[in-house]
Short mmCIF file of C-alpha atoms in Angstrom, two decimals:
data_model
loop_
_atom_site.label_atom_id
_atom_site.label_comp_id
_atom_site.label_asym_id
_atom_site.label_seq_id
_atom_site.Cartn_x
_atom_site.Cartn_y
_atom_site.Cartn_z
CA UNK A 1 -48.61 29.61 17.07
CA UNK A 2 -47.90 26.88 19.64
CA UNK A 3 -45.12 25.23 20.99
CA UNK A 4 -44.10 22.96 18.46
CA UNK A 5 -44.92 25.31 15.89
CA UNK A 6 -41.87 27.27 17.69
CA UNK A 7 -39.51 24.25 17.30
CA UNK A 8 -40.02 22.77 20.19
CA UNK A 9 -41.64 19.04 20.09
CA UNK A 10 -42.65 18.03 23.52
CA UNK A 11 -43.90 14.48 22.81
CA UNK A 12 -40.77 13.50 20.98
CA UNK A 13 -39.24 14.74 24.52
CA UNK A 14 -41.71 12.39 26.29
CA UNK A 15 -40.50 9.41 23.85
CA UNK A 16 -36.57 10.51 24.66
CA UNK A 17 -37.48 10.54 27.94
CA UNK A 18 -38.80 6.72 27.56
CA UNK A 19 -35.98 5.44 25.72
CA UNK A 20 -33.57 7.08 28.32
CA UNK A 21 -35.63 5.09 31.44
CA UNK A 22 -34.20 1.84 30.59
CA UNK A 23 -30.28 3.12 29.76
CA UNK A 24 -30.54 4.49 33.17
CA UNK A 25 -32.05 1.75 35.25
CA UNK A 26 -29.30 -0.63 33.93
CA UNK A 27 -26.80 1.83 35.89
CA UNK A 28 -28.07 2.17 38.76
CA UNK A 29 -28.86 -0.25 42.12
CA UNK A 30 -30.84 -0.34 45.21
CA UNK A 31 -29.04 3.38 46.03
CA UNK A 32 -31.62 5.03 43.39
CA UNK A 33 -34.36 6.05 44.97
CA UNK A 34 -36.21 7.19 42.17
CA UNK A 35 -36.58 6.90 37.76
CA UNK A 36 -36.12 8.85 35.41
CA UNK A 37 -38.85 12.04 35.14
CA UNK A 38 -38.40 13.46 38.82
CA UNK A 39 -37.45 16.56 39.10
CA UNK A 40 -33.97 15.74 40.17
CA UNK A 41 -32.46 12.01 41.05
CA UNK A 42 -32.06 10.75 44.31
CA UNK A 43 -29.42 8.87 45.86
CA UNK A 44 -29.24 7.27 49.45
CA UNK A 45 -26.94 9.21 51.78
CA UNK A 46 -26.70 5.93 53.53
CA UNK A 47 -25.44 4.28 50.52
CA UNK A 48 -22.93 6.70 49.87
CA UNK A 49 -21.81 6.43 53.67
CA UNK A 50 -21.56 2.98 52.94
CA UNK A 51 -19.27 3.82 49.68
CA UNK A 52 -17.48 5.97 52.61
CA UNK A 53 -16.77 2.74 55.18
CA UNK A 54 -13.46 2.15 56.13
CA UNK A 55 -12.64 5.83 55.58
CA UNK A 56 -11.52 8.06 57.95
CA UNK A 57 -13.02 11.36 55.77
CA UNK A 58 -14.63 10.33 52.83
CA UNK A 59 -14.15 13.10 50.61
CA UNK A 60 -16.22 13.72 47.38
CA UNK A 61 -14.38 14.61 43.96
CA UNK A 62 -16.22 16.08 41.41
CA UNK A 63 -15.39 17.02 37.31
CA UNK A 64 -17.29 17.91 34.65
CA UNK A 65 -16.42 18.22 30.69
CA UNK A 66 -17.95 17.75 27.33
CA UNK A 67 -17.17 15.76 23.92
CA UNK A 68 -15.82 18.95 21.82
CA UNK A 69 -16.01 19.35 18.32
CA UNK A 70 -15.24 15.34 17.89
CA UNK A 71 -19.18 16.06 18.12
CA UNK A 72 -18.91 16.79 14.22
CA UNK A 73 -17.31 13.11 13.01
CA UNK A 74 -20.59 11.98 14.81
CA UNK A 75 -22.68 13.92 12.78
CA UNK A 76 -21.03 13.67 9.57
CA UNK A 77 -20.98 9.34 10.39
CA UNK A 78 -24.63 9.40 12.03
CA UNK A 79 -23.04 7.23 14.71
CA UNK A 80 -23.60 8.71 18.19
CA UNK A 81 -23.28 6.42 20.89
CA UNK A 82 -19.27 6.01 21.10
CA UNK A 83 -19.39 10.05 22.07
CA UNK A 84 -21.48 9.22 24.88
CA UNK A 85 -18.79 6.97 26.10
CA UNK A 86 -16.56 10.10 25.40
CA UNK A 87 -18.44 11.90 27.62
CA UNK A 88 -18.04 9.69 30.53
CA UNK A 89 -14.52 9.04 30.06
CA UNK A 90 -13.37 12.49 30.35
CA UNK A 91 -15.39 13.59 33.43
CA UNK A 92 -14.89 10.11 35.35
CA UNK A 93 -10.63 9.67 33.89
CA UNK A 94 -10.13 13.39 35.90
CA UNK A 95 -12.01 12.01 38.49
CA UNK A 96 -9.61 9.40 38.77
CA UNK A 97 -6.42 11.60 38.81
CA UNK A 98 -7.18 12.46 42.76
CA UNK A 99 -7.80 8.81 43.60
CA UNK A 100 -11.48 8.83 43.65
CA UNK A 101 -14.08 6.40 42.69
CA UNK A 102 -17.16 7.95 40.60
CA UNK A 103 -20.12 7.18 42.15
CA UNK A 104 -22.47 9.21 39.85
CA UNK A 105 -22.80 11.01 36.95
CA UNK A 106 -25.22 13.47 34.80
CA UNK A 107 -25.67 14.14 31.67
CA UNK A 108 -26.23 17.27 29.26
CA UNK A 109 -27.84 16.91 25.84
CA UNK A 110 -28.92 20.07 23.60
CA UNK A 111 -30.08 20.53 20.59
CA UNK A 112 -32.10 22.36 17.74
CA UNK A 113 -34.34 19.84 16.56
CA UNK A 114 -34.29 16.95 19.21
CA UNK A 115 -34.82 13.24 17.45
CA UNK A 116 -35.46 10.64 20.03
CA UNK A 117 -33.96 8.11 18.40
CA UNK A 118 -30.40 10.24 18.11
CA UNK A 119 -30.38 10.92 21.55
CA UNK A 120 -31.44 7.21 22.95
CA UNK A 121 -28.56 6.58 21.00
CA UNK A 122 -26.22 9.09 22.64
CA UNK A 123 -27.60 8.19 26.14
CA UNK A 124 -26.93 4.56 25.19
CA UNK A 125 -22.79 5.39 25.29
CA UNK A 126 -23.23 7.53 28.53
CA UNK A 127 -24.85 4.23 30.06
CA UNK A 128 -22.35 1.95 28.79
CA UNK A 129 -19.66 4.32 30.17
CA UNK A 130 -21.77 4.27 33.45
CA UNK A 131 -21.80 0.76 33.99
CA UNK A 132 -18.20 0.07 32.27
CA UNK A 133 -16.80 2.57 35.52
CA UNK A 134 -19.22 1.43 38.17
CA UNK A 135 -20.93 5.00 38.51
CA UNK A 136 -25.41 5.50 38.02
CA UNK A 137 -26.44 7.09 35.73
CA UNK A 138 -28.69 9.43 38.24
CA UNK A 139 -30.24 12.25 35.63
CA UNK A 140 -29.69 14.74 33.04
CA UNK A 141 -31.06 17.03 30.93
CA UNK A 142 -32.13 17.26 26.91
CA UNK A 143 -32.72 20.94 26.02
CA UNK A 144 -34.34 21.31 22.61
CA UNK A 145 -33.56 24.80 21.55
CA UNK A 146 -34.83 25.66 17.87
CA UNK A 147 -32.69 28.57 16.43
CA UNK A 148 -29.95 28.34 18.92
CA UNK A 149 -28.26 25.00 17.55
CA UNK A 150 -28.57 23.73 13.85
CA UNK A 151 -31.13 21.47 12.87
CA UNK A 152 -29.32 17.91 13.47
CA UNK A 153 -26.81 19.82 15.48
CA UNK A 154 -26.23 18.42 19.58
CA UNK A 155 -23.95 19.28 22.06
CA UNK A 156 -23.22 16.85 25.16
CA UNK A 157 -21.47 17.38 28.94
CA UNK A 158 -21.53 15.36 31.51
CA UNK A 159 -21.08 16.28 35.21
CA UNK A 160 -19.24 12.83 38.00
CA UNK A 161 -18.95 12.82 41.20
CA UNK A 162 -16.23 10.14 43.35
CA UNK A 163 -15.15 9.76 46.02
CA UNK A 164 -12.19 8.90 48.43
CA UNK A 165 -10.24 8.95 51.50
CA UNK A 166 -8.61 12.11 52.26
CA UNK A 167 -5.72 10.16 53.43
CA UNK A 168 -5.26 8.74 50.10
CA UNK A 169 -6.67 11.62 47.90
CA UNK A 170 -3.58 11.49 45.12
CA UNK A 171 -2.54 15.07 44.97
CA UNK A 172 1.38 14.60 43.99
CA UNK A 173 2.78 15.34 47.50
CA UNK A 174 3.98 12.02 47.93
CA UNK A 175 5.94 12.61 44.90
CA UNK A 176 10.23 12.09 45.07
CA UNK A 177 12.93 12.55 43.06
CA UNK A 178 13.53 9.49 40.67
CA UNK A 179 10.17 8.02 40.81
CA UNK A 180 8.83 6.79 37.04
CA UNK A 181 5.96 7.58 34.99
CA UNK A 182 4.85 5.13 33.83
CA UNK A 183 2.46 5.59 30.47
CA UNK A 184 -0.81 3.82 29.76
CA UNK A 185 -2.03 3.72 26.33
CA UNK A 186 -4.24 5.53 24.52
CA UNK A 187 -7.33 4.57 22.06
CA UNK A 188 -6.64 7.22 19.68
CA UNK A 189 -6.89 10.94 20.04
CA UNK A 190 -9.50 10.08 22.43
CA UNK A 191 -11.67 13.88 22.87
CA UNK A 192 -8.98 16.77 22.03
CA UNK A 193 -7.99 18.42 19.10
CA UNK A 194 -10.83 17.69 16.79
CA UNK A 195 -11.38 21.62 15.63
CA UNK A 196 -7.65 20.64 14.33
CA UNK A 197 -8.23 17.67 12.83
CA UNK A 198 -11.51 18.77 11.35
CA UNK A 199 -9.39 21.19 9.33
CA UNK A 200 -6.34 18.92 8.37
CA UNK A 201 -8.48 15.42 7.65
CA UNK A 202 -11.28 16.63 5.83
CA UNK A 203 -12.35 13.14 4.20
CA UNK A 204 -13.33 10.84 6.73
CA UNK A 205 -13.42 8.08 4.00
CA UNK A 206 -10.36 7.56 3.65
CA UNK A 207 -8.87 4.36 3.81
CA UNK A 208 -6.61 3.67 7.21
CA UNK A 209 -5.84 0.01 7.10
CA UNK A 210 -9.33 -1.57 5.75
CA UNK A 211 -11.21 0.72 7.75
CA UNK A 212 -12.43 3.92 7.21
CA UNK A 213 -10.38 7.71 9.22
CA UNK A 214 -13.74 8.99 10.50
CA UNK A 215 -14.09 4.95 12.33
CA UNK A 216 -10.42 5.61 13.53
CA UNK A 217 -11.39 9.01 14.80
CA UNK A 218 -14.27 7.97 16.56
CA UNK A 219 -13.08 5.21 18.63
CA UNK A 220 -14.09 6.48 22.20
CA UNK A 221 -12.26 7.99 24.77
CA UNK A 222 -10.65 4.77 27.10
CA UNK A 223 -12.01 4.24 30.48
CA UNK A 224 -8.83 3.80 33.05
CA UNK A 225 -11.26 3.37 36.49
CA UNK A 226 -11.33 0.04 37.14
CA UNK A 227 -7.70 -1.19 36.53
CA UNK A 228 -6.45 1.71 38.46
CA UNK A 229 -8.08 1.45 41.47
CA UNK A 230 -7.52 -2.30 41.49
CA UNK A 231 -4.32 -1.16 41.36
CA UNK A 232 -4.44 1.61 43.72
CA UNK A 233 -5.15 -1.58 46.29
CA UNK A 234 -1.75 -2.90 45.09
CA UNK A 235 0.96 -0.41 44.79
CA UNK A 236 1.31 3.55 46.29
CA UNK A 237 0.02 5.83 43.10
CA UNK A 238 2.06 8.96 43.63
CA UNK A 239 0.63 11.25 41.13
CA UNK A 240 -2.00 10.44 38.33
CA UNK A 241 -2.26 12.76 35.10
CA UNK A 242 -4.78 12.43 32.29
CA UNK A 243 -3.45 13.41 29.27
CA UNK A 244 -6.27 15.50 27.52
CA UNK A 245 -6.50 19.12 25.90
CA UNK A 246 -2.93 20.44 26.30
CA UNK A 247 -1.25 16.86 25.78
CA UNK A 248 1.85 16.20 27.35
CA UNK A 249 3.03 19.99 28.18
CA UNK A 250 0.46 21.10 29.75
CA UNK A 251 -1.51 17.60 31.81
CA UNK A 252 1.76 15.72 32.89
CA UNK A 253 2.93 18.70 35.05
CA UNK A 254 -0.42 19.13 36.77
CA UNK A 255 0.48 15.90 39.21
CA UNK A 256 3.23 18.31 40.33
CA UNK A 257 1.21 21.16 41.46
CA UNK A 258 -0.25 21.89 45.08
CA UNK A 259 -3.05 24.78 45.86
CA UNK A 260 -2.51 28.52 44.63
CA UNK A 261 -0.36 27.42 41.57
CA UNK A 262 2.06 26.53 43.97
CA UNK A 263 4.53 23.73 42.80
CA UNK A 264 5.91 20.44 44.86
CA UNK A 265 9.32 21.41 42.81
CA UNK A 266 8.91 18.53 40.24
CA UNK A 267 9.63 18.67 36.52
CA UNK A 268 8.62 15.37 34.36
CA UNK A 269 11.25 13.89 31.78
CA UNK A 270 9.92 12.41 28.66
CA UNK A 271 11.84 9.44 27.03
CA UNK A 272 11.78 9.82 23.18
CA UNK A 273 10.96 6.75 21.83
CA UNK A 274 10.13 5.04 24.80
CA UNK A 275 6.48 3.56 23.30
CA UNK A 276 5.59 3.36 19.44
CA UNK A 277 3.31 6.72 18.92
CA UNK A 278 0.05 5.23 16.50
CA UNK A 279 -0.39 5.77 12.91
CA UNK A 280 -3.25 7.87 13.18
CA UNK A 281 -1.11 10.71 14.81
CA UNK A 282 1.57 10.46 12.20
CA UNK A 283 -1.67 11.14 9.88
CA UNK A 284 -2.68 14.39 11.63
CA UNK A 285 0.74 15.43 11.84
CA UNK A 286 0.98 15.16 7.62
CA UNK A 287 -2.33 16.89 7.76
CA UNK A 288 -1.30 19.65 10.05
CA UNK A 289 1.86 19.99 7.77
CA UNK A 290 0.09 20.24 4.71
CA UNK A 291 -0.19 17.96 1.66
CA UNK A 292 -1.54 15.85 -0.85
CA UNK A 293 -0.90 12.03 -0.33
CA UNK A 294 -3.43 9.84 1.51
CA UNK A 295 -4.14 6.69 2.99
CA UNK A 296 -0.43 4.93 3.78
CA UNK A 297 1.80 7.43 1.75
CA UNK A 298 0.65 10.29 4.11
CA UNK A 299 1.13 8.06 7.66
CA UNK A 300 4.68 7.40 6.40
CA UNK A 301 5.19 10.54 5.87
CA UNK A 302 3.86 12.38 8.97
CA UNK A 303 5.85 9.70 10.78
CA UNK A 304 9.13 10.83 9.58
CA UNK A 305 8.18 14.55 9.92
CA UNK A 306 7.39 13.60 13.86
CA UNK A 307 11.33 12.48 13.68
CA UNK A 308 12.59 15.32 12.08
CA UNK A 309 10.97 18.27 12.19
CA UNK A 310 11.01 19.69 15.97
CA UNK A 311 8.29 22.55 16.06
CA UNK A 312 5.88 20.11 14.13
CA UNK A 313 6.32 17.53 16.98
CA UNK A 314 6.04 20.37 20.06
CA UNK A 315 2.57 21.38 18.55
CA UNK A 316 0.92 17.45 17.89
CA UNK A 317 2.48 17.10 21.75
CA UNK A 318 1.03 19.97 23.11
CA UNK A 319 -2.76 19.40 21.39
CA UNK A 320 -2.24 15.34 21.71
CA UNK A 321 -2.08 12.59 23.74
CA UNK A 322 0.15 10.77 21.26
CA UNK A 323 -0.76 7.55 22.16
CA UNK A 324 -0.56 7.93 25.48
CA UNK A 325 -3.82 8.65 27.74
CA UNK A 326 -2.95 8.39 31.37
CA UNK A 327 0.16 8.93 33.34
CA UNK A 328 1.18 7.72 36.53
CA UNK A 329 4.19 8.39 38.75
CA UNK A 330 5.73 5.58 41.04
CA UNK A 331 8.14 4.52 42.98
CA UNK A 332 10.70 2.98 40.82
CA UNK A 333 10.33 -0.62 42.97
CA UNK A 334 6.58 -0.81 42.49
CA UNK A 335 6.46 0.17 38.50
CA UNK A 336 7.44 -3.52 37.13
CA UNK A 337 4.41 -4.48 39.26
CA UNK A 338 1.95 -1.88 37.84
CA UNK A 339 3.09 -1.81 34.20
CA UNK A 340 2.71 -6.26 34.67
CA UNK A 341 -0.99 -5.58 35.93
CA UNK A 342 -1.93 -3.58 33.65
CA UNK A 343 -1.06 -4.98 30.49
CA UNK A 344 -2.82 -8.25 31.85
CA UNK A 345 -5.83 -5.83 32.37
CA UNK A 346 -5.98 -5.58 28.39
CA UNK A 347 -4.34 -1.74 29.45
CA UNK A 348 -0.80 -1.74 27.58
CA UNK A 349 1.82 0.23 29.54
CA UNK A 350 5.62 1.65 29.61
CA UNK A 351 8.04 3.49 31.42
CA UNK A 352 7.88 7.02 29.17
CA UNK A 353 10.13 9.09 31.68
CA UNK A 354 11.18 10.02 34.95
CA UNK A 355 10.48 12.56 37.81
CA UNK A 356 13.36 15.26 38.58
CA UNK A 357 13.51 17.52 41.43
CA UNK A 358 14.46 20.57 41.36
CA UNK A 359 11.85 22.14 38.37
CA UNK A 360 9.35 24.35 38.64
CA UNK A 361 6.63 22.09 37.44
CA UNK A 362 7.54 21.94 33.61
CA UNK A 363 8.32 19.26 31.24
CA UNK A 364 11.00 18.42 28.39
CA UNK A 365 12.18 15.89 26.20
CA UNK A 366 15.19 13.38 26.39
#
């Protein structure tokens, strides 16, 4: 028995490899000092002093995550490259929280039977997410592992690294009373909840407006670097929160929180009603209540349940961004100015809420 007798197809590696080369290259610049293939990628220390200049100590911010069991609605759709954007957004959006610029980032891919073609096309979103945020696409790493992972069966992580001032790292201590967060919107669930709404949505063909749920459910993950630290040039960014696995109750609070757990004696207020929450949550929130209607009768439905029925709407907000994918807190003179930018970025936002001092770091409704 050989190698690929095991499960293991080394020359379809080779042609993933190949097919990767190019997605990378159109990442990177002059910084790269070497392809895809090396044993590790290589990036200029003086380049990344240069990212530094005009700092008094750069500082470098790192995150890594993964896609989740959105993963699934990929497979189930064959369509893999909006995950890949996925994958960026919700290393490089964390990034982001502290102030930091991502500079570079790594992916992750595994699987049990590795298909070139799949995984070009997975590596094909990490690049557009790459070049859509400014950061090379340095390396990574496809792991073909025959028994471990089903047959047609991948999982993906990616790994950023930013970086910024310590002056200005964002970290919530510049936080006061009465500042106002200020909510940017959301492209859908973006990567959280999905073992949820795997269970509650089951058929991905159902109609939602002319298209089809599973395209609603795979819209990717947005990308918030590039208007905010435009805007980062324009107005003083207190605290930054992006609202991922936990939704509101458990991300919004983290901009109030120092080292050790300690808190900076914040608690956020949440406006109800202050921004339209999309139809696709009122669908998952009929789902998650349990019924038979579809299509229109079942949005309408889960809408009114979000209205009425209280425990309903604490879960979807503590699983869901609810429209709602990155949070900001400002001082209340510079928040017409940020909320004006970034809806002419194409980046719809709203006062949701208010800071209040005083708390222990929590959050409620108003």
């Amino acid at each position: 028995m050989d190698y690929k007798q095991a499960g293991v197809n080394i020359e379809e590696g080779y042609r993933a490899v190949g097919k990767y080369r190019d997605l990378a290259a159109s990442t990177g610049n002059a910084s790269v000092l070497n392809g895809l293939g090396s044993f590790a990628g290589m990036l200029s220390i003086g380049d990344l002093i240069r990212a530094g200049q005009g700092m008094e100590e750069p500082v470098l911010v790192s995150g890594t995550d993964g896609v989740g069991t959105k993963l699934d609605i990929a497979f189930r759709l064959k369509k893999y490259d909006t995950v890949g954007i996925d994958c960026v957004a919700m290393c490089v959006n964390d990034v982001l929280c502290h102030g930091a610029r991502p500079l570079f980032f790594l992916d992750y891919l595994a699987c049990g039977k590795l298909d070139a073609d799949v995984a070009a096309d997975f590596v094909k979103g990490v690049a557009t997410g790459c070049r859509e945020t400014g950061s090379v696409l340095l390396g990574g790493e496809t792991a073909e592992m025959p028994g471990f992972y089903d047959e047609g069966k991948y999982d993906i992580a990616g790994f950023s690294v930013g970086i910024v001032d310590k002056e200005k790292i964002v970290d919530g201590r510049c936080i006061q009373d009465g500042d106002l967060l200020v909510g940017i919107a959301s492209s859908g669930p973006h990567s959280n909840g999905f073992s949820l709404i795997r269970r509650v949505l089951p058929d991905l063909g159902e109609d939602f407006g002319g298209i089809s749920l599973g395209q609603v459910l795979l819209e990717p993950t947005r990308l918030y670097v590039k208007p905010i630290l435009t805007l980062l040039e324009q107005v003083a960014i207190r605290g930054m929160a992006h609202i991922t696995g936990g939704g509101f109750y458990e991300n919004i609070p983290r901009m109030f929180f120092a080292e050790d757990g300690k808190t900076w004696g914040f608690d956020a207020v949440i406006k109800n009603g202050s921004w339209p929450i999309p139809p696709i949550f009122a669908r998952i929130a009929y789902g998650v209540n349990g019924g038979a209607l579809t299509g229109a009768a079942a949005r309408e439905t889960g809408a009114k349940l979000l209205e009425t029925d209280a425990a309903l709407r604490k879960l979807m907000f503590n699983t869901y961004n609810m429209g709602i994918g990155f949070v900001l807190a400002l001082a209340p003179g510079d928040s017409g100015r940020a909320i004006e930018f970034l809806n002419g970025a194409g980046f719809p936002a709203r006062v949701i809420g208010r800071v209040e001092a005083g708390g222990s770091g929590e959050l409620r409704f108003e």
